[in-house]
Amino acid sequence: MKPESCPQFESLKPLLIPVGYEIPISFQGRNLDIYKVTSVRPDNWHHFKHADAKYQCVWCAATRTCIYQEICQSSEPAQCPNPEISDIIPRFGPLNGRISVTIKGSNMGIKKEDVKKITVAGVDCVHLEDRYSVSTSVVCEIGPKRIPPHDLPPEQTDSGPVEIEVEGGRRGVSEVIFTYR
Protein backbone atom coordinates (compact mmCIF):
# COMPACT_ATOMS: atom_id res chain seq x y z
CA MET A 1 0.00 0.00 0.00
CA LYS A 2 1.37 3.40 -0.95
CA PRO A 3 1.49 6.13 1.77
CA GLU A 4 -0.88 8.38 -0.20
CA SER A 5 -3.49 5.60 -0.26
CA CYS A 6 -3.49 5.07 3.54
CA PRO A 7 -6.70 5.99 5.43
CA GLN A 8 -6.50 9.48 6.93
CA PHE A 9 -8.75 11.36 9.36
CA GLU A 10 -8.64 15.17 9.38
CA SER A 11 -10.55 18.07 10.97
CA LEU A 12 -12.06 16.02 13.79
CA LYS A 13 -14.81 17.90 15.68
CA PRO A 14 -15.18 18.00 18.59
CA LEU A 15 -11.54 17.55 19.56
CA LEU A 16 -12.54 16.14 22.96
CA ILE A 17 -14.87 13.16 23.03
CA PRO A 18 -16.28 12.13 26.44
CA VAL A 19 -15.97 8.44 27.30
CA GLY A 20 -19.23 6.59 27.89
CA TYR A 21 -21.46 9.22 26.25
CA GLU A 22 -22.80 9.12 22.69
CA ILE A 23 -21.98 12.32 20.84
CA PRO A 24 -22.02 13.11 17.13
CA ILE A 25 -18.59 13.71 15.63
CA SER A 26 -17.61 15.01 12.24
CA PHE A 27 -14.39 14.63 10.34
CA GLN A 28 -12.96 14.70 6.87
CA GLY A 29 -11.26 11.60 5.65
CA ARG A 30 -9.44 10.16 2.70
CA ASN A 31 -9.21 6.59 1.51
CA LEU A 32 -11.87 5.33 3.90
CA ASP A 33 -13.87 3.39 1.31
CA ILE A 34 -12.40 0.07 2.45
CA TYR A 35 -13.69 0.59 6.04
CA LYS A 36 -17.15 0.28 7.51
CA VAL A 37 -17.70 3.17 9.98
CA THR A 38 -19.49 2.26 13.21
CA SER A 39 -19.97 3.95 16.54
CA VAL A 40 -17.37 3.20 19.19
CA ARG A 41 -18.38 2.51 22.77
CA PRO A 42 -15.61 1.33 25.08
CA ASP A 43 -16.91 -1.17 27.64
CA ASN A 44 -14.22 -0.65 30.22
CA TRP A 45 -13.13 2.87 31.09
CA HIS A 46 -11.39 4.30 34.08
CA HIS A 47 -12.61 6.79 36.64
CA PHE A 48 -10.28 9.61 37.63
CA LYS A 49 -10.43 11.89 40.69
CA HIS A 50 -9.95 14.98 38.58
CA ALA A 51 -10.06 16.27 35.03
CA ASP A 52 -9.55 19.71 33.56
CA ALA A 53 -12.77 21.81 33.52
CA LYS A 54 -12.86 21.65 29.71
CA TYR A 55 -13.81 17.97 30.03
CA GLN A 56 -16.99 18.90 31.96
CA CYS A 57 -16.47 16.26 34.63
CA VAL A 58 -18.42 16.51 37.89
CA TRP A 59 -18.66 14.53 41.11
CA CYS A 60 -21.66 12.26 40.66
CA ALA A 61 -23.36 11.08 43.87
CA ALA A 62 -25.07 8.19 42.05
CA THR A 63 -21.80 6.56 40.96
CA ARG A 64 -19.56 8.12 43.64
CA THR A 65 -17.04 9.07 40.92
CA CYS A 66 -16.07 12.07 38.82
CA ILE A 67 -17.65 11.57 35.39
CA TYR A 68 -18.83 13.54 32.35
CA GLN A 69 -21.75 15.66 33.58
CA GLU A 70 -24.25 14.32 31.00
CA ILE A 71 -23.74 10.74 32.21
CA CYS A 72 -24.52 11.43 35.87
CA GLN A 73 -27.97 10.11 36.74
CA SER A 74 -28.32 12.29 39.86
CA SER A 75 -30.85 15.07 39.57
CA GLU A 76 -28.05 17.46 40.46
CA PRO A 77 -24.34 16.68 40.77
CA ALA A 78 -23.19 16.60 44.38
CA GLN A 79 -20.30 18.55 45.82
CA CYS A 80 -16.96 16.78 45.72
CA PRO A 81 -16.07 14.81 48.86
CA ASN A 82 -13.98 16.21 51.71
CA PRO A 83 -10.21 16.28 51.30
CA GLU A 84 -8.35 13.19 52.48
CA ILE A 85 -4.74 13.44 53.65
CA SER A 86 -2.73 10.26 53.26
CA ASP A 87 0.77 11.52 54.10
CA ILE A 88 2.88 14.54 54.98
CA ILE A 89 6.55 14.96 54.07
CA PRO A 90 8.52 15.62 56.22
CA ARG A 91 6.84 14.62 59.49
CA PHE A 92 9.32 16.64 61.58
CA GLY A 93 10.58 20.19 61.35
CA PRO A 94 12.63 22.86 63.16
CA LEU A 95 11.07 25.02 65.89
CA ASN A 96 11.40 28.17 63.78
CA GLY A 97 9.55 26.59 60.81
CA ARG A 98 10.47 28.03 57.40
CA ILE A 99 10.44 24.64 55.67
CA SER A 100 8.17 23.28 52.96
CA VAL A 101 5.72 20.54 53.87
CA THR A 102 4.20 18.37 51.13
CA ILE A 103 0.67 17.18 51.85
CA LYS A 104 -0.42 14.16 49.80
CA GLY A 105 -3.95 12.90 49.42
CA SER A 106 -7.08 13.34 47.33
CA ASN A 107 -9.96 15.76 46.76
CA MET A 108 -7.75 18.77 47.57
CA GLY A 109 -9.35 21.07 44.99
CA ILE A 110 -9.41 21.17 41.21
CA LYS A 111 -7.34 24.35 40.97
CA LYS A 112 -4.77 26.01 43.20
CA GLU A 113 -7.22 28.77 44.17
CA ASP A 114 -9.50 26.14 45.76
CA VAL A 115 -7.07 25.73 48.67
CA LYS A 116 -8.32 28.21 51.29
CA LYS A 117 -6.40 27.40 54.49
CA ILE A 118 -3.70 25.02 55.68
CA THR A 119 -2.49 24.48 59.23
CA VAL A 120 0.29 22.17 60.41
CA ALA A 121 0.28 21.32 64.14
CA GLY A 122 -2.01 24.31 64.67
CA VAL A 123 0.32 26.74 62.83
CA ASP A 124 -0.66 28.53 59.63
CA CYS A 125 1.10 27.15 56.58
CA VAL A 126 1.48 29.38 53.50
CA HIS A 127 0.29 27.63 50.33
CA LEU A 128 3.02 27.52 47.66
CA GLU A 129 0.66 27.68 44.67
CA ASP A 130 3.32 27.07 42.04
CA ARG A 131 3.92 23.60 43.54
CA TYR A 132 0.25 22.59 43.62
CA SER A 133 -0.70 19.33 41.89
CA VAL A 134 -4.39 19.03 41.08
CA SER A 135 -6.34 17.31 43.86
CA THR A 136 -3.43 15.10 45.01
CA SER A 137 -0.62 17.27 46.40
CA VAL A 138 -0.33 20.62 48.18
CA VAL A 139 2.93 22.20 49.34
CA CYS A 140 3.10 24.91 51.99
CA GLU A 141 5.72 26.68 54.11
CA ILE A 142 5.21 26.38 57.86
CA GLY A 143 5.66 29.13 60.38
CA PRO A 144 7.37 28.85 63.78
CA LYS A 145 6.05 26.61 66.56
CA ARG A 146 3.21 28.08 68.60
CA ILE A 147 4.05 29.60 71.96
CA PRO A 148 1.97 27.62 74.46
CA PRO A 149 -0.59 29.47 76.61
CA HIS A 150 0.24 29.55 80.31
CA ASP A 151 -2.19 26.72 81.08
CA LEU A 152 -0.76 24.25 78.50
CA PRO A 153 2.51 22.33 78.79
CA PRO A 154 4.91 22.97 75.84
CA GLU A 155 4.68 19.39 74.53
CA GLN A 156 1.00 19.95 73.63
CA THR A 157 2.01 22.57 71.04
CA ASP A 158 4.99 20.62 69.66
CA SER A 159 2.94 18.37 67.39
CA GLY A 160 -0.42 17.95 65.73
CA PRO A 161 -2.25 16.97 62.56
CA VAL A 162 -2.31 18.78 59.24
CA GLU A 163 -5.63 20.40 58.36
CA ILE A 164 -6.65 21.64 54.93
CA GLU A 165 -9.73 23.61 53.93
CA VAL A 166 -10.79 23.85 50.29
CA GLU A 167 -13.53 25.61 48.31
CA GLY A 168 -17.00 25.13 49.76
CA GLY A 169 -15.77 24.88 53.37
CA ARG A 170 -14.77 21.24 52.95
CA ARG A 171 -12.06 20.15 55.41
CA GLY A 172 -9.67 17.28 55.85
CA VAL A 173 -7.54 16.37 58.86
CA SER A 174 -4.56 14.02 58.73
CA GLU A 175 -4.09 11.02 60.96
CA VAL A 176 -0.35 11.53 60.44
CA ILE A 177 1.20 13.97 62.97
CA PHE A 178 3.77 16.70 62.32
CA THR A 179 6.23 17.40 65.15
CA TYR A 180 8.40 20.45 65.80
CA ARG A 181 11.76 19.50 67.30
Tab-separated table of C-alpha atoms in Angstrom:
chain	number	residue	atom	x	y	z
A	1	MET	CA	0.000	0.000	0.000
A	2	LYS	CA	1.371	3.400	-0.952
A	3	PRO	CA	1.487	6.131	1.769
A	4	GLU	CA	-0.877	8.382	-0.199
A	5	SER	CA	-3.487	5.595	-0.262
A	6	CYS	CA	-3.494	5.067	3.542
A	7	PRO	CA	-6.696	5.989	5.430
A	8	GLN	CA	-6.500	9.481	6.929
A	9	PHE	CA	-8.749	11.363	9.363
A	10	GLU	CA	-8.643	15.167	9.376
A	11	SER	CA	-10.546	18.074	10.969
A	12	LEU	CA	-12.063	16.019	13.795
A	13	LYS	CA	-14.814	17.903	15.683
A	14	PRO	CA	-15.176	18.002	18.589
A	15	LEU	CA	-11.538	17.552	19.555
A	16	LEU	CA	-12.541	16.140	22.965
A	17	ILE	CA	-14.870	13.163	23.030
A	18	PRO	CA	-16.282	12.130	26.436
A	19	VAL	CA	-15.974	8.444	27.301
A	20	GLY	CA	-19.235	6.594	27.894
A	21	TYR	CA	-21.458	9.220	26.254
A	22	GLU	CA	-22.799	9.118	22.694
A	23	ILE	CA	-21.984	12.318	20.845
A	24	PRO	CA	-22.017	13.114	17.131
A	25	ILE	CA	-18.592	13.714	15.629
A	26	SER	CA	-17.606	15.013	12.240
A	27	PHE	CA	-14.388	14.630	10.337
A	28	GLN	CA	-12.956	14.704	6.869
A	29	GLY	CA	-11.258	11.601	5.647
A	30	ARG	CA	-9.436	10.161	2.704
A	31	ASN	CA	-9.207	6.593	1.506
A	32	LEU	CA	-11.867	5.330	3.897
A	33	ASP	CA	-13.872	3.394	1.313
A	34	ILE	CA	-12.403	0.067	2.454
A	35	TYR	CA	-13.693	0.585	6.036
A	36	LYS	CA	-17.146	0.278	7.507
A	37	VAL	CA	-17.698	3.172	9.978
A	38	THR	CA	-19.486	2.259	13.210
A	39	SER	CA	-19.974	3.952	16.541
A	40	VAL	CA	-17.370	3.199	19.189
A	41	ARG	CA	-18.381	2.511	22.770
A	42	PRO	CA	-15.614	1.333	25.084
A	43	ASP	CA	-16.911	-1.169	27.638
A	44	ASN	CA	-14.217	-0.650	30.224
A	45	TRP	CA	-13.135	2.871	31.093
A	46	HIS	CA	-11.391	4.298	34.078
A	47	HIS	CA	-12.607	6.792	36.636
A	48	PHE	CA	-10.285	9.609	37.630
A	49	LYS	CA	-10.434	11.886	40.685
A	50	HIS	CA	-9.955	14.981	38.579
A	51	ALA	CA	-10.063	16.267	35.030
A	52	ASP	CA	-9.554	19.712	33.564
A	53	ALA	CA	-12.767	21.812	33.523
A	54	LYS	CA	-12.858	21.654	29.710
A	55	TYR	CA	-13.809	17.967	30.030
A	56	GLN	CA	-16.994	18.899	31.955
A	57	CYS	CA	-16.470	16.258	34.629
A	58	VAL	CA	-18.423	16.508	37.889
A	59	TRP	CA	-18.656	14.525	41.111
A	60	CYS	CA	-21.664	12.255	40.664
A	61	ALA	CA	-23.365	11.081	43.868
A	62	ALA	CA	-25.073	8.194	42.054
A	63	THR	CA	-21.797	6.564	40.960
A	64	ARG	CA	-19.561	8.124	43.638
A	65	THR	CA	-17.042	9.074	40.921
A	66	CYS	CA	-16.075	12.073	38.819
A	67	ILE	CA	-17.647	11.567	35.387
A	68	TYR	CA	-18.828	13.535	32.354
A	69	GLN	CA	-21.750	15.663	33.577
A	70	GLU	CA	-24.249	14.324	31.003
A	71	ILE	CA	-23.739	10.740	32.214
A	72	CYS	CA	-24.518	11.434	35.874
A	73	GLN	CA	-27.972	10.106	36.741
A	74	SER	CA	-28.318	12.287	39.860
A	75	SER	CA	-30.853	15.071	39.567
A	76	GLU	CA	-28.049	17.458	40.459
A	77	PRO	CA	-24.337	16.676	40.773
A	78	ALA	CA	-23.186	16.599	44.378
A	79	GLN	CA	-20.297	18.555	45.824
A	80	CYS	CA	-16.959	16.780	45.722
A	81	PRO	CA	-16.067	14.807	48.862
A	82	ASN	CA	-13.984	16.207	51.709
A	83	PRO	CA	-10.205	16.281	51.304
A	84	GLU	CA	-8.354	13.189	52.479
A	85	ILE	CA	-4.742	13.445	53.649
A	86	SER	CA	-2.731	10.255	53.263
A	87	ASP	CA	0.767	11.518	54.095
A	88	ILE	CA	2.877	14.539	54.979
A	89	ILE	CA	6.554	14.961	54.075
A	90	PRO	CA	8.516	15.617	56.221
A	91	ARG	CA	6.841	14.622	59.486
A	92	PHE	CA	9.318	16.635	61.585
A	93	GLY	CA	10.584	20.192	61.349
A	94	PRO	CA	12.625	22.864	63.159
A	95	LEU	CA	11.074	25.019	65.894
A	96	ASN	CA	11.401	28.173	63.780
A	97	GLY	CA	9.549	26.593	60.809
A	98	ARG	CA	10.472	28.031	57.403
A	99	ILE	CA	10.441	24.643	55.665
A	100	SER	CA	8.168	23.283	52.956
A	101	VAL	CA	5.721	20.543	53.867
A	102	THR	CA	4.198	18.373	51.134
A	103	ILE	CA	0.668	17.178	51.849
A	104	LYS	CA	-0.415	14.160	49.804
A	105	GLY	CA	-3.947	12.896	49.423
A	106	SER	CA	-7.076	13.338	47.329
A	107	ASN	CA	-9.956	15.765	46.763
A	108	MET	CA	-7.752	18.769	47.573
A	109	GLY	CA	-9.348	21.066	44.986
A	110	ILE	CA	-9.408	21.174	41.215
A	111	LYS	CA	-7.344	24.350	40.970
A	112	LYS	CA	-4.771	26.008	43.201
A	113	GLU	CA	-7.222	28.773	44.171
A	114	ASP	CA	-9.503	26.141	45.755
A	115	VAL	CA	-7.070	25.727	48.671
A	116	LYS	CA	-8.315	28.212	51.290
A	117	LYS	CA	-6.404	27.403	54.485
A	118	ILE	CA	-3.701	25.020	55.678
A	119	THR	CA	-2.487	24.478	59.229
A	120	VAL	CA	0.287	22.170	60.408
A	121	ALA	CA	0.285	21.319	64.137
A	122	GLY	CA	-2.014	24.313	64.674
A	123	VAL	CA	0.323	26.736	62.830
A	124	ASP	CA	-0.663	28.533	59.628
A	125	CYS	CA	1.105	27.145	56.581
A	126	VAL	CA	1.481	29.378	53.501
A	127	HIS	CA	0.290	27.633	50.330
A	128	LEU	CA	3.021	27.519	47.659
A	129	GLU	CA	0.660	27.682	44.673
A	130	ASP	CA	3.323	27.066	42.038
A	131	ARG	CA	3.922	23.595	43.542
A	132	TYR	CA	0.247	22.586	43.622
A	133	SER	CA	-0.695	19.326	41.888
A	134	VAL	CA	-4.386	19.032	41.085
A	135	SER	CA	-6.339	17.305	43.859
A	136	THR	CA	-3.428	15.100	45.014
A	137	SER	CA	-0.616	17.273	46.404
A	138	VAL	CA	-0.332	20.616	48.185
A	139	VAL	CA	2.933	22.200	49.338
A	140	CYS	CA	3.098	24.908	51.989
A	141	GLU	CA	5.719	26.681	54.110
A	142	ILE	CA	5.213	26.381	57.857
A	143	GLY	CA	5.657	29.132	60.377
A	144	PRO	CA	7.369	28.846	63.777
A	145	LYS	CA	6.048	26.606	66.556
A	146	ARG	CA	3.212	28.075	68.603
A	147	ILE	CA	4.048	29.599	71.956
A	148	PRO	CA	1.967	27.618	74.462
A	149	PRO	CA	-0.589	29.469	76.606
A	150	HIS	CA	0.242	29.545	80.313
A	151	ASP	CA	-2.193	26.724	81.075
A	152	LEU	CA	-0.763	24.254	78.502
A	153	PRO	CA	2.507	22.330	78.789
A	154	PRO	CA	4.910	22.968	75.838
A	155	GLU	CA	4.679	19.393	74.532
A	156	GLN	CA	1.001	19.946	73.625
A	157	THR	CA	2.008	22.572	71.039
A	158	ASP	CA	4.987	20.624	69.657
A	159	SER	CA	2.937	18.368	67.391
A	160	GLY	CA	-0.420	17.948	65.730
A	161	PRO	CA	-2.254	16.965	62.559
A	162	VAL	CA	-2.311	18.777	59.243
A	163	GLU	CA	-5.627	20.405	58.362
A	164	ILE	CA	-6.652	21.644	54.930
A	165	GLU	CA	-9.731	23.615	53.927
A	166	VAL	CA	-10.793	23.849	50.291
A	167	GLU	CA	-13.526	25.608	48.306
A	168	GLY	CA	-16.995	25.130	49.760
A	169	GLY	CA	-15.774	24.882	53.370
A	170	ARG	CA	-14.768	21.243	52.947
A	171	ARG	CA	-12.056	20.153	55.407
A	172	GLY	CA	-9.672	17.282	55.846
A	173	VAL	CA	-7.536	16.374	58.862
A	174	SER	CA	-4.555	14.017	58.727
A	175	GLU	CA	-4.091	11.025	60.961
A	176	VAL	CA	-0.354	11.534	60.444
A	177	ILE	CA	1.201	13.971	62.968
A	178	PHE	CA	3.770	16.702	62.317
A	179	THR	CA	6.228	17.404	65.154
A	180	TYR	CA	8.399	20.447	65.795
A	181	ARG	CA	11.759	19.499	67.303
